[in-house]
Amino acid sequence: VIAADRPAPQEPQKPQIRDFGSRLFLLHAILVGLSLIITYRLYDMQIARHDHYRQLAATGHWREEVIPARRGSLLDTNGQPLAVTVTYYSLHAVTQHIEDPANLARALAPLIGESVTRTEEKLRTKSVPPVLLKDGLSAADVESIRRLRVDALILRPEPMRTHPQGDLASQLIGVVGSDGSGLSGAEMGFNQLLAGTPGVLYAERDTGGELIALGGRDYVPPIDGVDVVLTIDRYVQRLAERELDAALLRHQSKSGTIIVMDPMSGAVLAAVSRPSFRLTAPDLFSPENVALFRLPAISDAYEPGSTFKAITVAAAIDAEVVRPDTRYFNNQAFAFAGGVVTNWVKRKPQEESVQEVLQRSSNIGTAWVATKLGDEAFYRYISAFGFGELTEIDLPGETPGLLTKPGQRGWHPFNLATNSFGQGMAVTPIQIVRGSAAAINGGILVKPHVLREVRRGDERQALVVPEGRRVVKPETAQVIRDLLVSVVEYDELGTRKSFVPGYRMGAKTGTAEIPGPTGYGKGTIASIVGFGPAEAPRFTILVKIDEPKDSPWGEDVAAPVFRTIAAQLMTYYAIPPSTSNATVRR
Amino acid sequence: MIRSSAFAPSSVLVSPRIAWHIKIPLNQLARPAITFLVLLAMASLLYLVQASGVATSGYDIQTLEIQRRHIEARNEQLRARIAKLESLDRIESEARVRLQMQVPPRVTFLTFESGASPATEITMRARPASRFEQRQSSAATTMLDRVASLLEGR
């Protein structure tokens, strides 16, 4: 029993090294297996599918940002800014992160010039995208807002086109769309120069979208647009606008145009048409307003009337079929090609010289001059003067007018007579200014233009104006110049409404009926084209007033405007009077 | 795992299966390893300090860039404001309303012979000034001179 109760002697434990080693081996195997898997994955990611994962990483971290180029400025001929891009700021709020909208509105409203109620209302808007609170904020406003230290407020820089001269030259300058590209006027015509080339920043960014300082980046800097200097002189432009507005008011007219151009170079100094739009607050969504964006000075054709007579006489004198003293008998009517030409003002039958034809603005005399010239030479000359074709002025929206020539549909031999005094044809204001300039500037048809030079910093590049083509001989131009001076100084009625005291000026008025679908209506277009001073013309001016109510005549309506503008330009350009030591009364 | 007595006093943990392969004394292994680790740590630390410095500089550059853009925007706004103040509407308004100026009814041109080339001088005569204008004239002239010198000096 004793022996049976005694516990059996324990066998000495075998060392467990082998079992332990087996487990360790297993662990090693697992680790090696895992290492192999990882190695395979690394191989797969780094080598086999390298491009795929590279693309994935690039999509996640690398982002391309277009850096907009700064739009160049539009400057007047003296370097005064007409349209400039200024960076303002817009303020947005992440409304979800605002805990106390009322308190924030009270602090913010005075800084952004809004009412507390309106600001609080915006701050309480439930919106995932940030809510716009105010745009057009200045740098000073921004500093005040930043001092509030509110993370939920976002300030974004936004370039805006501003016009320091107000609404001056609105149609000529034109408007810019929300994408920053020009939609009309010089903004559109010189868009390529002004817009520049945007840059690109392709860079690694963190989760917040901020650039990683040590991250890679590929940066192509933007090329800013150049500053465009126009030939427009803001003083002359303002003078033209002021006088046009006053004339329209005085004669109860709704529309009109004034162009001032250097007859020697073709540089347009001013171009204004009414009605126009407000450049400082253009409405891009109203069709009526958008219709005002075009520039009638280059786009709207009209019958030039008697202002065209100078062209006819210039052609005839150049062709040597008449001279200023050539006379004909004015028999109160001129029958030609089945039609009869009469004058507005009836005079007793008498002899008239070509000079008197211009002075008295005789339709009969001009038609007679044209018949002396013949239709082939007449249309050759007026085509050479640029009528019926684009002047190729560097502004968008130009039209070629309307000129029917022999052999073309709708032309009748009687057209020679009516066309000679500016009826039965349509010209744009810029065409008549260019043609009239060629008749007095030595006989060269210049190219009208508004671009003077481009600037980038201190670097300047002036526009090379192409030489115009010769239309008439220099001697002819001198004769026409003297004839038009005699027109201004002609004192049959004792009015001389385009006469500028102290100066020798040349001009020709026009009174044209307005054609409609059923013939000519009751209204007229009163106009004048003139130049000064006669010794060395510095400017050609067209004044055109549509449908004046008080008087239909160019001499009554347009001539006084011409005189006022010409007199002011003489002072502005410091042009001494034709007679020395003269006192010029305004 | 066992601690191999063969490598006492310093020892290394090795598998019993591979323990018998190791013949290198620990001292000889440890010294270069520790040196390597220290160098690696120092290099890493240096890299970290440098990277941190570059990152800080990078963010500083970004902050300065934002400030630069802000100052440029402010300059643009100031230039636009100057241009508005120099606009003809504003100048005429100042001249007519504040300085009580009027368009001269007469302009007299006096031509002088100066040496070989004739020079032309323009003199403008205003209409006779009213009492108020006479009182204001000297102050107005001084004001105009100041405005002119300010504009020329800009």
XYZ file of N, CA, C and O in Angstrom, chain A residues 286-424:
556
model
N -28.747 93.366 -70.838
C -29.891 94.024 -71.466
C -29.623 94.193 -72.956
O -28.653 94.838 -73.348
N -30.470 93.605 -73.827
C -30.238 93.713 -75.277
C -30.191 95.159 -75.753
O -29.401 95.505 -76.624
N -31.037 96.035 -75.152
C -31.039 97.454 -75.554
C -29.690 98.083 -75.234
O -29.148 98.874 -76.007
N -29.163 97.727 -74.083
C -27.879 98.294 -73.660
C -26.737 97.737 -74.502
O -25.829 98.472 -74.906
N -26.794 96.443 -74.785
C -25.733 95.817 -75.579
C -25.695 96.415 -76.982
O -24.628 96.574 -77.580
N -26.873 96.804 -77.501
C -26.927 97.412 -78.836
C -26.149 98.730 -78.869
O -25.720 99.171 -79.939
N -25.970 99.352 -77.716
C -25.235 100.627 -77.655
C -23.726 100.428 -77.600
O -22.971 101.389 -77.638
N -23.275 99.189 -77.491
C -21.840 98.931 -77.384
C -21.101 99.240 -78.689
O -19.925 99.517 -78.691
N -21.806 99.134 -79.821
C -21.117 99.383 -81.092
C -20.825 100.871 -81.226
O -21.410 101.698 -80.520
N -19.921 101.197 -82.152
C -19.495 102.577 -82.333
C -20.055 103.089 -83.661
O -19.501 102.798 -84.726
N -21.165 103.843 -83.631
C -21.775 104.309 -84.886
C -20.810 105.124 -85.749
O -21.002 105.198 -86.967
N -19.801 105.718 -85.143
C -18.841 106.514 -85.921
C -18.150 105.680 -86.994
O -17.666 106.210 -87.999
N -18.095 104.367 -86.794
C -17.464 103.515 -87.805
C -18.421 102.463 -88.361
O -18.086 101.784 -89.323
N -19.592 102.342 -87.747
C -20.467 101.238 -88.165
C -21.755 101.687 -88.856
O -22.325 100.933 -89.639
N -22.236 102.895 -88.580
C -23.533 103.312 -89.112
C -23.366 104.178 -90.362
O -22.741 105.236 -90.308
N -23.945 103.713 -91.456
C -23.828 104.459 -92.709
C -25.012 105.417 -92.871
O -26.114 105.133 -92.395
N -24.765 106.535 -93.528
C -25.819 107.537 -93.756
C -25.521 108.261 -95.061
O -24.406 108.190 -95.589
N -26.520 108.958 -95.585
C -26.292 109.757 -96.792
C -25.544 111.034 -96.396
O -26.036 111.802 -95.563
N -24.368 111.274 -96.973
C -23.565 112.405 -96.498
C -24.081 113.765 -96.958
O -23.708 114.795 -96.396
N -24.928 113.771 -97.985
C -25.454 115.052 -98.460
C -24.341 115.956 -98.982
O -23.334 115.488 -99.531
N -24.521 117.254 -98.758
C -23.645 118.242 -99.395
C -22.194 118.196 -98.926
O -21.331 118.785 -99.576
N -21.908 117.533 -97.801
C -20.506 117.430 -97.376
C -19.697 116.658 -98.430
O -18.481 116.771 -98.483
N -20.429 115.909 -99.283
C -19.749 115.097 -100.297
C -19.338 115.936 -101.512
O -18.531 115.497 -102.334
N -19.894 117.150 -101.631
C -19.623 117.966 -102.817
C -18.149 118.305 -102.963
O -17.625 118.427 -104.082
N -17.460 118.452 -101.846
C -16.022 118.758 -101.907
C -15.261 117.616 -102.587
O -14.275 117.850 -103.305
N -15.727 116.383 -102.383
C -15.074 115.221 -102.995
C -15.278 115.263 -104.514
O -14.349 115.048 -105.303
N -16.521 115.544 -104.921
C -16.834 115.604 -106.356
C -15.998 116.691 -107.040
O -15.402 116.454 -108.108
N -15.957 117.857 -106.420
C -15.200 118.965 -107.015
C -13.700 118.633 -107.038
O -13.006 118.932 -108.020
N -13.205 117.996 -105.991
C -11.786 117.612 -105.956
C -11.458 116.667 -107.110
O -10.422 116.818 -107.783
N -12.356 115.701 -107.348
C -12.128 114.755 -108.442
C -12.114 115.478 -109.786
O -11.245 115.224 -110.641
N -13.054 116.398 -109.977
C -13.155 117.100 -111.260
C -11.961 118.028 -111.494
O -11.449 118.121 -112.621
N -11.518 118.707 -110.438
C -10.355 119.595 -110.582
C -9.102 118.769 -110.834
O -8.260 119.125 -111.662
N -8.986 117.631 -110.129
C -7.798 116.787 -110.315
C -7.755 116.204 -111.729
O -6.684 116.057 -112.316
N -8.946 115.889 -112.261
C -9.018 115.349 -113.630
C -8.914 116.459 -114.674
O -8.969 116.177 -115.879
N -8.836 117.709 -114.174
C -8.659 118.894 -115.016
C -9.827 119.096 -115.999
O -9.632 119.550 -117.126
N -11.040 118.724 -115.570
C -12.213 118.994 -116.409
C -12.844 120.334 -116.032
O -13.601 120.914 -116.803
N -12.558 120.798 -114.807
C -13.006 122.138 -114.395
C -11.890 122.785 -113.576
O -10.945 122.119 -113.144
N -12.028 124.097 -113.382
C -11.152 124.849 -112.480
C -12.051 125.614 -111.507
O -13.264 125.724 -111.755
N -11.529 126.169 -110.446
C -12.399 126.900 -109.513
C -13.168 128.032 -110.184
O -14.284 128.362 -109.761
N -12.598 128.593 -111.231
C -13.289 129.723 -111.858
C -14.091 129.309 -113.103
O -14.618 130.167 -113.814
N -14.162 128.030 -113.379
C -14.980 127.571 -114.514
C -16.448 127.888 -114.231
O -16.943 127.615 -113.133
N -17.126 128.431 -115.207
C -18.495 128.883 -114.961
C -19.501 128.053 -115.765
O -19.170 127.494 -116.812
N -20.685 127.978 -115.282
C -21.776 127.337 -115.989
C -23.034 128.159 -115.693
O -23.033 129.019 -114.792
N -24.103 127.917 -116.461
C -25.331 128.681 -116.242
C -26.319 127.867 -115.402
O -26.748 126.784 -115.797
N -26.620 128.385 -114.233
C -27.569 127.731 -113.326
C -28.978 128.181 -113.699
O -29.361 129.324 -113.448
N -29.717 127.248 -114.281
C -31.047 127.577 -114.792
C -32.150 127.074 -113.859
O -33.226 126.693 -114.311
N -31.855 126.961 -112.556
C -32.801 126.509 -111.510
C -33.133 125.022 -111.576
O -33.749 124.507 -110.637
N -32.732 124.377 -112.632
C -32.955 122.932 -112.723
C -31.944 122.354 -113.709
O -31.492 123.040 -114.624
N -31.598 121.075 -113.442
C -30.628 120.430 -114.312
C -31.184 119.051 -114.679
O -31.300 118.161 -113.814
N -31.557 118.919 -115.952
C -32.139 117.651 -116.417
C -31.011 116.745 -116.891
O -30.144 117.166 -117.667
N -31.057 115.493 -116.391
C -29.982 114.567 -116.751
C -30.473 113.128 -116.619
O -31.072 112.760 -115.596
N -30.253 112.340 -117.649
C -30.554 110.898 -117.647
C -31.971 110.599 -117.177
O -32.209 109.664 -116.411
N -32.901 111.415 -117.603
C -34.302 111.167 -117.264
C -34.714 111.734 -115.927
O -35.864 111.572 -115.512
N -33.809 112.382 -115.217
C -34.144 112.980 -113.924
C -33.843 114.470 -113.934
O -33.203 114.974 -114.853
N -34.347 115.143 -112.927
C -34.116 116.585 -112.814
C -33.544 116.892 -111.430
O -34.077 116.438 -110.413
N -32.461 117.667 -111.434
C -31.832 118.073 -110.169
C -32.227 119.513 -109.893
O -32.184 120.363 -110.791
N -32.629 119.788 -108.649
C -32.951 121.169 -108.256
C -32.179 121.514 -106.985
O -31.606 120.632 -106.338
N -32.181 122.783 -106.646
C -31.535 123.228 -105.409
C -32.566 123.414 -104.307
O -33.741 123.652 -104.580
N -32.113 123.316 -103.052
C -32.994 123.585 -101.918
C -33.359 125.068 -101.899
O -34.488 125.429 -101.703
N -32.320 125.892 -102.091
C -32.550 127.343 -102.077
C -32.651 127.807 -103.529
O -31.717 127.607 -104.317
N -33.796 128.411 -103.873
C -34.013 128.856 -105.250
C -33.349 130.222 -105.469
O -33.495 131.127 -104.658
N -32.602 130.297 -106.550
C -32.001 131.579 -106.941
C -32.422 131.880 -108.377
O -32.746 130.969 -109.133
N -32.347 133.135 -108.705
C -32.694 133.489 -110.086
C -31.648 132.890 -111.015
O -30.473 132.727 -110.622
N -32.008 132.536 -112.247
C -31.053 131.949 -113.186
C -29.841 132.876 -113.372
O -30.015 134.081 -113.577
N -28.665 132.288 -113.209
C -27.460 133.106 -113.316
C -26.258 132.204 -113.546
O -26.321 130.985 -113.325
N -25.158 132.815 -113.935
C -23.905 132.078 -114.084
C -23.289 131.863 -112.707
O -23.377 132.716 -111.832
N -22.652 130.693 -112.529
C -21.984 130.383 -111.255
C -20.632 129.767 -111.556
O -20.505 128.985 -112.522
N -19.636 130.090 -110.755
C -18.335 129.427 -110.885
C -18.342 128.167 -110.014
O -19.224 127.996 -109.160
N -17.351 127.323 -110.202
C -17.236 126.102 -109.383
C -17.058 126.488 -107.916
O -17.600 125.832 -107.011
N -16.309 127.572 -107.692
C -16.134 128.042 -106.314
C -17.492 128.412 -105.701
O -17.785 128.046 -104.557
N -18.326 129.091 -106.472
C -19.653 129.475 -105.974
C -20.562 128.256 -105.795
O -21.455 128.266 -104.937
N -20.309 127.228 -106.591
C -21.070 125.982 -106.422
C -20.875 125.446 -105.007
O -21.828 125.043 -104.325
N -19.621 125.476 -104.543
C -19.346 125.004 -103.183
C -19.852 125.999 -102.144
O -20.439 125.606 -101.136
N -19.625 127.269 -102.402
C -20.033 128.285 -101.421
C -21.545 128.288 -101.215
O -22.024 128.443 -100.099
N -22.282 128.128 -102.325
C -23.750 128.152 -102.234
C -24.336 126.751 -102.074
O -25.553 126.589 -102.033
N -23.445 125.751 -102.066
C -23.867 124.352 -101.934
C -24.933 123.998 -102.979
O -26.032 123.535 -102.659
N -24.570 124.218 -104.227
C -25.522 124.018 -105.312
C -25.541 122.560 -105.777
O -24.518 122.021 -106.224
N -26.705 121.933 -105.667
C -26.869 120.570 -106.185
C -26.721 120.563 -107.706
O -26.089 119.668 -108.282
N -27.331 121.582 -108.330
C -27.317 121.654 -109.794
C -25.873 121.772 -110.283
O -25.435 121.052 -111.194
N -25.131 122.677 -109.654
C -23.748 122.885 -110.063
C -22.894 121.647 -109.862
O -22.063 121.297 -110.709
N -23.089 120.958 -108.744
C -22.288 119.756 -108.465
C -22.628 118.650 -109.464
O -21.730 117.939 -109.945
N -23.919 118.509 -109.777
C -24.317 117.506 -110.768
C -23.701 117.834 -112.128
O -23.230 116.939 -112.853
N -23.682 119.129 -112.460
C -23.057 119.543 -113.725
C -21.556 119.190 -113.731
O -21.037 118.671 -114.722
N -20.883 119.433 -112.591
C -19.450 119.100 -112.477
C -19.249 117.593 -112.686
O -18.329 117.167 -113.395
N -20.135 116.801 -112.077
C -20.007 115.345 -112.188
C -20.191 114.878 -113.628
O -19.502 113.953 -114.091
N -21.128 115.502 -114.321
C -21.347 115.088 -115.723
C -20.155 115.479 -116.590
O -19.849 114.797 -117.570
N -19.500 116.583 -116.224
C -18.278 116.959 -116.949
C -17.198 115.897 -116.744
O -16.389 115.606 -117.615
N -17.214 115.315 -115.546
C -16.213 114.298 -115.200
C -16.541 112.953 -115.865
O -15.650 112.221 -116.292
N -17.809 112.633 -115.952
C -18.219 111.348 -116.534
C -18.277 110.255 -115.481
O -17.565 110.311 -114.465
N -19.149 109.259 -115.707
C -19.368 108.253 -114.654
C -18.133 107.394 -114.386
O -17.834 107.063 -113.249
N -17.383 107.048 -115.457
C -16.209 106.169 -115.232
C -15.200 106.856 -114.310
O -14.771 106.290 -113.303
N -14.843 108.097 -114.636
C -13.853 108.827 -113.824
C -14.415 109.158 -112.451
O -13.709 109.063 -111.426
N -15.717 109.526 -112.383
C -16.322 109.890 -111.094
C -16.225 108.726 -110.106
O -15.754 108.878 -108.979
N -16.652 107.529 -110.536
C -16.652 106.390 -109.608
C -15.233 105.895 -109.330
O -14.956 105.351 -108.268
N -14.342 106.087 -110.330
C -12.939 105.726 -110.076
C -12.382 106.614 -108.959
O -11.711 106.130 -108.044
N -12.698 107.884 -109.027
C -12.192 108.807 -108.013
C -12.797 108.523 -106.634
O -12.081 108.469 -105.638
N -14.114 108.371 -106.579
C -14.702 108.214 -105.238
C -14.347 106.850 -104.625
O -14.265 106.717 -103.407
N -14.052 105.873 -105.500
C -13.531 104.604 -104.965
C -12.121 104.828 -104.426
O -11.749 104.291 -103.369
N -11.336 105.643 -105.153
C -9.984 105.948 -104.674
C -10.027 106.701 -103.353
O -9.157 106.532 -102.495
N -11.073 107.507 -103.161
C -11.236 108.232 -101.896
C -11.675 107.298 -100.763
O -11.836 107.741 -99.629
N -11.902 106.032 -101.083
C -12.180 105.041 -100.036
C -13.645 104.826 -99.744
O -13.985 104.149 -98.758
N -14.548 105.368 -100.556
C -15.970 105.150 -100.292
C -16.382 103.781 -100.853
O -15.916 103.368 -101.907
N -17.220 103.102 -100.128
C -17.642 101.763 -100.542
C -16.699 100.674 -100.086
O -16.886 99.504 -100.400
N -15.666 101.038 -99.315
C -14.739 100.023 -98.791
C -14.427 100.348 -97.327
O -14.625 101.483 -96.874
N -13.915 99.360 -96.623
C -13.571 99.556 -95.213
C -12.343 100.456 -95.111
O -11.426 100.353 -95.936
N -12.329 101.312 -94.115
C -11.128 102.134 -93.903
C -10.039 101.305 -93.206
O -8.904 101.736 -93.134
N -10.440 100.143 -92.676
C -9.547 99.249 -91.919
C -9.036 99.912 -90.650
O -7.895 99.694 -90.227
N -9.871 100.725 -90.061
C -9.545 101.288 -88.751
C -9.407 100.143 -87.759
O -10.078 99.109 -87.900
N -8.514 100.302 -86.787
C -8.210 99.196 -85.875
C -9.225 99.062 -84.732
O -8.848 98.875 -83.577
N -10.482 99.161 -85.076
C -11.556 98.949 -84.102
C -12.555 97.974 -84.712
O -12.740 97.979 -85.943
N -13.209 97.167 -83.885
C -14.136 96.177 -84.445
C -15.482 96.787 -84.807
O -15.903 97.786 -84.213
N -16.128 96.196 -85.792
C -17.504 96.569 -86.115
C -17.650 97.538 -87.263
O -18.734 98.108 -87.458
N -16.582 97.740 -88.037
C -16.689 98.698 -89.129
C -17.519 98.121 -90.280
O -17.498 96.920 -90.537
N -18.252 99.000 -90.967
C -19.001 98.583 -92.159
C -18.509 99.404 -93.360
O -17.979 100.502 -93.183
N -18.694 98.875 -94.587
C -18.125 99.571 -95.759
C -19.025 100.633 -96.362
O -18.661 101.258 -97.349
N -20.203 100.842 -95.805
C -21.131 101.788 -96.425
C -21.788 101.162 -97.644
O -21.744 99.936 -97.833
N -22.371 102.000 -98.487
C -23.078 101.481 -99.659
C -22.813 102.388 -100.857
O -23.143 103.578 -100.834
N -22.207 101.816 -101.855
C -21.936 102.579 -103.079
C -22.204 101.667 -104.274
O -21.552 100.627 -104.436
N -23.197 102.038 -105.065
C -23.521 101.250 -106.255
C -22.829 101.886 -107.456
O -22.992 103.082 -107.711
N -22.056 101.070 -108.163
C -21.269 101.582 -109.288
C -21.898 101.149 -110.612
O -22.722 100.224 -110.648
N -21.514 101.818 -111.715
C -22.037 101.433 -113.030
C -21.799 99.943 -113.296
O -20.719 99.417 -113.007
N -22.833 99.304 -113.808
C -22.726 97.874 -114.091
C -23.253 97.027 -112.964
O -23.572 95.849 -113.151
N -23.380 97.618 -111.767
C -23.903 96.853 -110.639
C -25.426 96.973 -110.601
O -25.989 97.955 -111.104
N -26.050 95.990 -109.991
C -27.503 95.965 -109.909
C -28.001 97.185 -109.113
O -27.479 97.491 -108.044
N -29.004 97.848 -109.663
C -29.576 98.998 -108.966
C -28.986 100.325 -109.386
O -29.482 101.380 -108.993
N -27.915 100.266 -110.173
C -27.323 101.544 -110.596
C -28.079 102.099 -111.796
O -28.472 101.365 -112.705
N -28.283 103.407 -111.818
C -28.965 104.091 -112.913
C -28.094 105.279 -113.312
O -27.436 105.873 -112.438
N -28.062 105.646 -114.597
C -27.216 106.778 -115.004
C -27.478 108.057 -114.199
O -26.570 108.864 -113.996
N -28.752 108.229 -113.730
C -29.062 109.423 -112.939
C -28.318 109.424 -111.591
O -28.171 110.462 -110.941
N -27.872 108.207 -111.157
C -27.117 108.119 -109.896
C -25.877 109.005 -109.916
O -25.434 109.485 -108.878
N -25.315 109.190 -111.103
C -24.126 110.038 -111.202
C -24.438 111.432 -110.652
O -23.633 112.012 -109.904
N -25.615 111.951 -111.023
C -25.997 113.289 -110.558
C -26.272 113.291 -109.057
O -25.757 114.136 -108.321
N -27.084 112.331 -108.571
C -27.436 112.333 -107.136
C -26.235 111.994 -106.256
O -26.038 112.592 -105.208
N -25.408 111.044 -106.719
C -24.227 110.685 -105.925
C -23.266 111.866 -105.797
O -22.557 111.996 -104.799
N -23.249 112.725 -106.803
C -22.283 113.828 -106.786
C -22.527 114.761 -105.604
O -21.597 115.372 -105.093
N -23.781 114.885 -105.161
C -24.032 115.700 -103.960
C -24.474 114.843 -102.768
O -25.222 115.274 -101.895
N -23.993 113.609 -102.761
C -24.120 112.778 -101.564
C -25.471 112.159 -101.333
O -25.812 111.831 -100.192
N -26.262 111.968 -102.382
C -27.531 111.250 -102.241
C -27.431 109.902 -102.951
O -26.620 109.732 -103.860
N -28.263 108.954 -102.546
C -28.294 107.647 -103.207
C -27.081 106.796 -102.881
O -26.788 105.814 -103.575
